[in-house]
Amino acid sequence: MKKISRNTWVTILIAAVLVAAVLISIPFLSDYFLAQPFFLTYRLTELSEMITEKHIYWEEGDDPLLIGYQRYFETTDAPERREVRRAFTALFQEDAAAYYEIANLMLSHYDRYSKLVTLDDYDALYPDSESYGGLGMVVTANGPFIGVVEVYADSAAGRAGILPGDRIVMVNGADIRPLPYAAASDRLAEVSKNGGSVTILREEGQPTLTFDLSPEAVVIPNVDWSVDGGVAYLDVTLFEGETFREDIDAAFRDFRATEAEALILDLRDNRGGRITHLMHLLNALTAEEDALFFTQVKRDETKENRADGGGMAFREIVVLVDENTCSSAEVSAGYLKDLGYPVIGTLTYGKGIGTSTYDFFGDSLVLATIDIRLPESGSYHEVGITPTIEQAQTYPYIELPALSPLSPDAEVTADSDAALILAAEERLVLLGYLETADGVWDAATETALAGLDAISTGEGIPLLLDLTERLKQSFFIEDTQLLAAYELLGTKQSLVPAA
């Protein structure tokens, strides 16, 4: 075998280094090339062709590239295409960032959902689930308390046993009732960030409960369900996620096992998602084979989406919607409404188009390609689904019991008469400072009033009266739309199903 000379080895080594350098630099060269002004103009031209070919609302004779030019430069002039491209190339030499602005001006001419975004922005705009770091509960101002509106089961608050309707009275051992809501919320935010203790009042006259909580990642479930008294409750918050179908199947196994006869389908605050997930839910809800769910109308085809058959046949279904019910969630509500099932809530969002996502030179292009038609009511785009029963979410104010008279300048001590002590104690019980009002001065009464004195600028009685007035402005944290659904089904449920 012929021996390879030293010079040949050097040549091979240099060639290998050059090849490696080229391979390493390809991504950089690609990014550099894609960002050049002439290529940005080329990309806009290709975007114009994509719109012409695929967008559901493109009309014969439209030139999306010219539309982008006119909208960006705020002109009605209509130069020839080569002049438009020349103007864009000159613009990008000065301001390459204008590329995304012009691209989205082209798209927004046709609808408000199509967009061109980077991959990172796409992931932020269209997550598979809603998530955040914290304690796992939703709260709101509620008189002198912070009220718990919702609790996620798989969270620090959920596992600790905090419930919707609980009222927070202390954070890290400090009384928050005398604080304005913003200040009290800041205290709770510290626990959400760093951990700590939360003390709640669940029922007047009962001991307060204290929970030690640590913040963690909270993932809001896309599918949640429960069954009680023959009524199934299914909360679908998003038609996304790798486990969506498995979760729907698990829910319906529970519904069958418990022989649920009625269903409340909660689609409030659901912004939609994948059509494949939508079809899976509708099939689970439909026993009749070949029933028409909805029709997809594209530029080049019309597709009818029909039932496989074999879904669960409920005696009754009630659907809950609100102004944030959108897209696939509206299809679900509209399909069931067309079948005659009642829909409770407020007018839905009105997104009756489907979008397709394309890889576009390394970015994500979201393009409206489908017009959705319901079986009976047809298109609901920009119209929404009108509930059969209009029911806004309301929070009824708490009605306080009759209270004994108490003057702001009263001094309540061990020497006070029983009526005066009782008047103070009644208010202390309502606010969670005391468990029993009996008109008897004891250690508990003394401790409660001493605590108010310590946090008040003067005597504690004026503060007690002020907190009582604030209590009059608090409300029941109760889901009145959900209650309306239960009432319609003839049940006597009074609590929100466990989140």
XYZ file of C-alpha atoms in Angstrom:
499
model
C 0.000 0.000 0.000
C 1.332 3.388 -0.943
C 2.379 5.505 1.995
C 0.581 8.877 2.324
C 3.048 11.717 2.408
C 3.230 14.264 5.187
C 2.065 17.022 2.826
C -0.987 14.969 1.879
C -1.878 14.518 5.547
C -1.578 18.264 6.079
C -3.812 18.905 3.079
C -6.408 16.429 4.364
C -6.300 18.024 7.816
C -6.737 21.526 6.405
C -9.622 20.337 4.228
C -11.295 18.684 7.241
C -10.925 21.869 9.278
C -12.423 23.925 6.438
C -15.381 21.514 6.076
C -15.994 21.629 9.835
C -15.821 25.410 9.787
C -18.348 25.563 6.959
C -20.717 23.162 8.741
C -20.471 25.112 11.993
C -21.079 28.396 10.215
C -24.073 27.217 8.166
C -26.680 28.259 10.780
C -24.968 31.627 11.162
C -24.725 32.112 7.401
C -28.354 31.043 7.022
C -29.542 33.540 9.642
C -27.359 36.226 8.063
C -28.734 35.498 4.602
C -32.376 35.414 5.775
C -31.956 38.821 7.423
C -30.680 40.571 4.278
C -32.989 43.309 2.914
C -33.505 41.651 -0.471
C -34.417 38.357 1.185
C -36.855 40.007 3.618
C -38.598 41.437 0.567
C -38.605 37.984 -1.019
C -40.202 36.555 2.130
C -42.987 39.150 1.968
C -43.570 38.198 -1.661
C -43.854 34.546 -0.635
C -46.234 35.513 2.177
C -48.394 37.287 -0.372
C -48.512 34.076 -2.408
C -49.438 32.029 0.686
C -52.332 34.370 1.431
C -53.488 34.233 -2.183
C -53.358 30.450 -2.186
C -54.714 29.531 1.243
C -56.442 32.357 3.171
C -60.170 31.787 3.428
C -61.048 35.458 2.956
C -58.720 36.316 0.070
C -60.682 37.623 -2.899
C -59.853 37.479 -6.604
C -57.857 40.539 -7.603
C -56.408 41.268 -4.151
C -52.649 41.844 -3.982
C -51.601 41.308 -0.334
C -48.127 42.716 -1.031
C -49.641 45.970 -2.266
C -52.027 45.997 0.707
C -49.033 45.745 3.053
C -47.312 48.605 1.196
C -50.372 50.865 1.354
C -51.074 50.160 5.014
C -47.468 50.624 6.141
C -46.815 53.820 4.163
C -50.403 55.052 4.736
C -51.045 55.729 1.067
C -53.627 54.895 -1.577
C -50.987 54.859 -4.322
C -50.777 51.574 -6.248
C -47.301 51.265 -7.787
C -46.286 48.235 -9.812
C -45.009 45.194 -7.912
C -41.360 45.819 -8.737
C -41.660 49.313 -7.275
C -43.272 47.902 -4.137
C -40.453 45.391 -3.728
C -37.843 48.092 -4.346
C -39.448 50.279 -1.656
C -39.451 47.414 0.848
C -35.801 46.557 0.169
C -34.792 50.174 0.705
C -36.826 50.277 3.916
C -35.235 47.093 5.276
C -31.761 48.502 4.705
C -32.653 51.093 7.334
C -35.075 49.134 9.504
C -35.132 45.320 9.222
C -37.607 45.107 12.128
C -40.284 46.619 9.871
C -40.517 43.213 8.176
C -42.741 41.720 10.893
C -44.873 44.860 11.069
C -45.566 44.801 7.323
C -46.174 41.048 7.315
C -48.768 41.384 10.052
C -50.379 44.393 8.357
C -50.873 42.175 5.318
C -52.411 39.431 7.432
C -54.583 41.637 9.645
C -56.227 43.104 6.542
C -58.059 39.806 6.214
C -58.707 38.827 9.825
C -57.495 39.463 13.381
C -56.222 35.951 14.055
C -53.667 35.389 11.295
C -50.146 36.411 12.281
C -46.456 35.856 11.634
C -44.401 35.383 14.790
C -41.110 33.888 15.908
C -41.096 30.365 17.319
C -40.609 31.675 20.854
C -43.523 34.089 20.499
C -45.680 31.295 19.078
C -45.027 29.067 22.093
C -45.950 31.953 24.394
C -49.141 32.762 22.448
C -50.340 29.169 22.072
C -49.255 27.134 25.131
C -50.459 23.551 25.560
C -51.704 24.504 29.022
C -51.981 27.516 31.276
C -49.332 27.500 33.985
C -47.756 29.779 36.544
C -45.759 29.635 39.732
C -47.568 30.120 43.031
C -49.984 28.583 45.494
C -52.669 27.350 43.087
C -55.639 29.493 44.076
C -57.521 32.398 42.514
C -58.466 35.194 44.932
C -60.351 38.475 44.913
C -61.184 41.395 47.184
C -64.071 40.504 49.487
C -64.839 43.193 52.073
C -62.164 43.091 54.788
C -61.013 39.676 53.558
C -59.213 38.216 50.587
C -61.722 35.740 49.209
C -60.722 32.441 47.594
C -62.581 32.032 44.295
C -61.021 28.874 42.877
C -58.499 26.260 43.998
C -56.622 23.840 41.728
C -56.572 20.342 43.191
C -52.985 19.531 42.225
C -51.426 22.577 43.894
C -50.085 23.650 47.263
C -53.418 25.240 48.241
C -55.471 22.324 46.924
C -53.487 19.645 48.719
C -53.495 21.671 51.948
C -57.309 21.728 51.934
C -58.122 25.343 51.110
C -61.557 25.612 49.465
C -63.414 28.070 47.244
C -65.318 30.424 49.534
C -62.634 30.503 52.224
C -61.726 33.994 53.445
C -58.102 34.828 54.217
C -57.686 36.759 57.478
C -53.970 36.470 58.244
C -50.777 36.096 56.217
C -47.588 34.948 57.947
C -49.294 35.587 61.289
C -50.109 39.221 60.480
C -53.729 40.394 60.395
C -54.650 41.637 56.896
C -58.285 42.547 57.587
C -57.575 46.207 58.457
C -55.454 46.634 55.279
C -56.651 47.917 51.901
C -56.932 45.100 49.368
C -53.802 46.156 47.459
C -51.664 46.023 50.597
C -53.212 42.732 51.735
C -52.673 41.281 48.257
C -48.993 42.284 48.403
C -48.644 40.309 51.647
C -50.195 37.249 50.014
C -47.962 37.696 46.963
C -44.936 37.276 49.225
C -46.218 33.861 50.277
C -46.862 32.992 46.611
C -43.243 33.867 45.911
C -41.378 32.713 48.992
C -43.776 30.500 50.955
C -45.339 31.071 54.355
C -48.582 30.674 56.263
C -52.153 31.622 55.396
C -54.972 31.700 57.953
C -58.555 31.399 56.705
C -62.032 31.811 58.113
C -64.372 29.187 56.693
C -67.477 29.755 58.819
C -68.347 32.402 61.381
C -68.225 31.003 64.885
C -65.722 28.319 63.906
C -61.968 28.364 64.625
C -59.751 29.841 61.947
C -57.505 27.420 60.073
C -53.830 28.003 59.320
C -51.983 26.397 56.398
C -48.253 26.407 55.688
C -47.752 26.714 51.930
C -44.778 26.581 49.576
C -44.933 27.952 46.030
C -44.582 25.570 43.111
C -45.321 25.278 39.423
C -49.097 25.247 38.942
C -50.525 23.740 35.759
C -54.191 24.511 35.220
C -55.803 21.247 34.046
C -57.308 21.363 30.572
C -59.920 18.781 31.606
C -61.462 18.454 35.055
C -64.554 16.566 36.176
C -66.666 15.316 39.050
C -69.941 13.452 39.587
C -72.482 14.103 42.333
C -76.079 13.026 42.682
C -76.295 11.654 39.148
C -75.039 14.914 37.633
C -71.668 14.886 35.875
C -69.655 18.097 35.715
C -67.030 18.456 32.966
C -64.848 21.560 32.867
C -62.859 21.911 29.630
C -60.541 24.924 29.836
C -58.507 24.344 26.658
C -58.572 21.946 23.708
C -54.840 21.336 23.959
C -52.346 19.054 25.653
C -50.878 15.624 24.990
C -53.154 13.964 27.567
C -56.403 15.663 26.475
C -57.947 12.576 24.879
C -56.898 10.305 27.751
C -58.413 12.772 30.230
C -61.712 12.932 28.325
C -61.808 9.117 28.180
C -61.134 8.889 31.924
C -63.893 11.398 32.666
C -66.453 9.464 30.631
C -65.427 6.184 32.228
C -66.282 7.782 35.572
C -69.571 9.119 34.188
C -70.559 5.657 32.968
C -69.422 3.922 36.141
C -71.522 6.269 38.282
C -74.468 6.067 35.852
C -74.638 9.835 35.529
C -77.820 10.853 33.743
C -77.150 14.565 33.239
C -74.084 16.602 32.301
C -73.004 20.166 32.891
C -70.379 21.055 30.277
C -68.419 24.102 31.422
C -66.751 25.935 28.508
C -66.280 29.303 30.182
C -62.916 31.003 29.637
C -62.022 28.350 27.054
C -60.134 29.934 24.154
C -60.318 26.872 21.916
C -57.575 24.678 20.511
C -57.116 21.683 18.269
C -59.914 20.416 16.032
C -58.790 16.823 16.682
C -59.370 17.330 20.415
C -62.721 18.990 19.687
C -63.794 15.974 17.634
C -62.800 13.636 20.457
C -65.018 15.468 22.931
C -67.994 15.663 20.557
C -67.710 11.939 19.793
C -67.723 11.204 23.516
C -70.933 13.230 23.815
C -72.758 11.717 20.836
C -74.356 8.279 20.718
C -75.813 8.652 17.217
C -73.618 7.492 14.364
C -73.021 9.935 11.478
C -74.495 12.954 13.306
C -73.143 16.165 11.762
C -70.959 18.098 14.207
C -69.854 20.991 11.993
C -68.634 21.741 8.471
C -65.210 23.063 7.533
C -65.204 25.220 4.414
C -61.793 25.806 2.823
C -60.769 27.492 -0.400
C -60.533 24.180 -2.210
C -62.789 21.792 -0.287
C -65.709 21.392 2.095
C -65.453 18.798 4.831
C -68.280 17.539 7.002
C -67.224 16.341 10.455
C -69.520 13.573 11.657
C -69.897 11.330 14.698
C -68.376 7.875 14.956
C -71.282 6.821 17.191
C -71.091 5.111 20.530
C -70.722 8.178 22.717
C -72.549 8.552 26.018
C -76.243 9.434 25.819
C -77.098 11.779 28.683
C -80.705 12.441 29.604
C -79.898 16.159 29.665
C -76.934 18.389 28.951
C -76.506 21.990 30.066
C -73.684 24.079 28.601
C -72.029 27.021 30.365
C -70.432 29.784 28.265
C -69.209 33.346 28.665
C -67.630 36.129 26.646
C -64.291 34.285 26.727
C -65.676 31.074 25.225
C -63.917 30.955 21.875
C -63.257 28.918 18.726
C -63.473 25.139 19.338
C -65.355 25.784 22.576
C -67.945 27.755 20.597
C -68.303 24.864 18.152
C -69.068 22.543 21.086
C -71.631 24.946 22.534
C -73.180 25.708 19.135
C -73.487 22.050 18.167
C -75.243 21.165 21.423
C -77.458 24.249 21.194
C -78.490 23.226 17.670
C -79.520 19.864 19.145
C -81.797 21.681 21.567
C -79.733 21.546 24.739
C -79.835 24.715 26.872
C -76.851 27.050 26.948
C -76.476 29.291 30.003
C -74.261 32.346 30.311
C -73.348 35.334 28.164
C -72.707 35.890 24.439
C -69.546 34.060 23.360
C -66.458 35.531 21.677
C -67.349 34.910 18.024
C -64.305 33.209 16.458
C -65.807 31.016 13.774
C -62.679 30.414 11.709
C -60.036 27.746 11.935
C -56.334 28.449 11.519
C -53.455 26.425 10.138
C -49.851 26.880 11.235
C -46.972 26.710 8.765
C -43.202 26.848 9.097
C -42.294 30.038 7.250
C -38.535 30.582 6.902
C -38.014 29.557 10.515
C -40.980 31.527 11.865
C -44.545 30.392 12.569
C -47.226 31.562 10.161
C -50.751 31.291 11.548
C -53.221 31.592 8.681
C -57.022 31.565 8.697
C -57.842 28.757 6.282
C -61.199 27.393 7.464
C -64.684 28.837 7.822
C -66.714 26.843 10.348
C -70.451 26.223 9.913
C -72.725 24.719 12.570
C -75.363 22.117 11.561
C -78.426 24.372 11.990
C -77.292 27.905 12.787
C -74.475 28.076 10.246
C -71.620 30.549 10.646
C -71.185 32.297 14.003
C -68.007 34.206 13.087
C -67.957 37.732 14.552
C -71.436 36.977 15.928
C -70.894 34.457 18.726
C -73.216 31.898 20.253
C -76.202 33.469 21.977
C -77.171 31.587 25.159
C -80.679 30.212 25.408
C -80.677 31.479 29.002
C -78.889 34.795 29.556
C -77.193 34.633 32.945
C -74.405 37.004 33.915
C -72.091 35.926 36.705
C -73.303 37.716 39.839
C -72.052 37.731 43.389
C -74.860 38.384 45.893
C -73.927 40.550 48.854
C -73.852 38.969 52.269
C -76.793 39.911 54.461
C -75.540 40.495 57.993
C -77.687 39.397 60.929
C -79.278 42.039 63.136
C -76.560 43.465 65.374
C -76.876 45.067 68.770
C -76.189 48.832 68.800
C -72.548 49.876 69.271
C -71.321 53.458 69.382
C -67.877 54.411 67.937
C -66.912 56.092 71.214
C -67.950 53.136 73.391
C -65.387 51.644 75.738
C -65.834 47.923 76.118
C -64.108 46.507 79.172
C -64.615 43.859 81.824
C -66.756 46.387 83.680
C -69.122 47.020 80.745
C -72.657 45.701 80.877
C -73.481 42.472 79.069
C -75.368 44.224 76.233
C -72.317 46.307 75.287
C -69.984 43.319 75.478
C -72.426 41.310 73.328
C -72.568 44.084 70.698
C -68.788 44.008 70.319
C -68.622 40.218 70.381
C -71.245 39.853 67.619
C -69.022 41.842 65.273
C -65.869 40.060 66.396
C -67.466 36.714 65.508
C -68.481 37.899 62.028
C -64.936 39.076 61.357
C -63.266 35.915 62.635
C -61.671 37.382 65.757
C -63.887 35.416 68.144
C -65.785 32.129 68.062
C -68.722 32.817 70.394
C -70.797 35.897 71.270
C -72.343 35.396 74.713
C -72.091 38.808 76.383
C -69.629 37.458 78.901
C -66.227 39.089 79.293
C -63.621 36.356 79.209
C -60.027 35.809 78.060
C -61.077 35.318 74.423
C -63.032 38.596 74.384
C -60.160 40.438 76.030
C -57.588 39.017 73.574
C -59.703 39.894 70.542
C -60.303 43.498 71.608
C -56.690 43.919 72.697
C -55.597 42.810 69.240
C -57.802 45.461 67.641
C -56.476 48.108 70.019
C -52.928 47.173 69.013
C -53.530 47.708 65.288
C -55.818 50.731 65.587
C -54.691 54.354 65.795
C -57.147 54.824 68.646
C -59.463 52.476 70.481
C -60.302 49.236 68.673
C -64.089 49.848 68.575
C -63.945 52.380 65.674
C -61.856 49.889 63.709
C -64.317 47.109 64.562
C -67.199 49.217 63.250
C -65.248 50.125 60.099
C -64.483 46.472 59.355
C -68.142 45.622 59.886
C -69.141 48.274 57.331
C -66.647 46.786 54.878
C -68.123 43.376 55.580
C -71.486 44.663 54.341
C -69.838 45.175 50.945
C -68.527 41.609 50.766
C -70.295 38.913 48.787
C -70.845 35.210 48.551
C -68.124 33.613 46.433
C -70.608 31.408 44.670
C -70.861 30.537 40.995
C -74.340 31.766 40.095
C -74.105 30.543 36.487
C -73.287 27.047 37.689
C -76.068 27.220 40.258
C -78.479 28.154 37.461
C -77.402 25.010 35.591
C -78.030 22.810 38.632
C -81.395 24.451 39.218
C -82.335 23.807 35.619
C -81.523 20.150 36.123
C -83.712 20.103 39.229
C -80.959 19.408 41.732
C -80.129 21.161 44.940
C -76.379 21.597 44.546
C -75.088 24.795 46.146
C -71.328 24.568 45.830
C -68.912 24.773 42.920
C -67.607 21.259 42.131
C -64.074 20.736 43.384
C -61.542 22.227 40.998
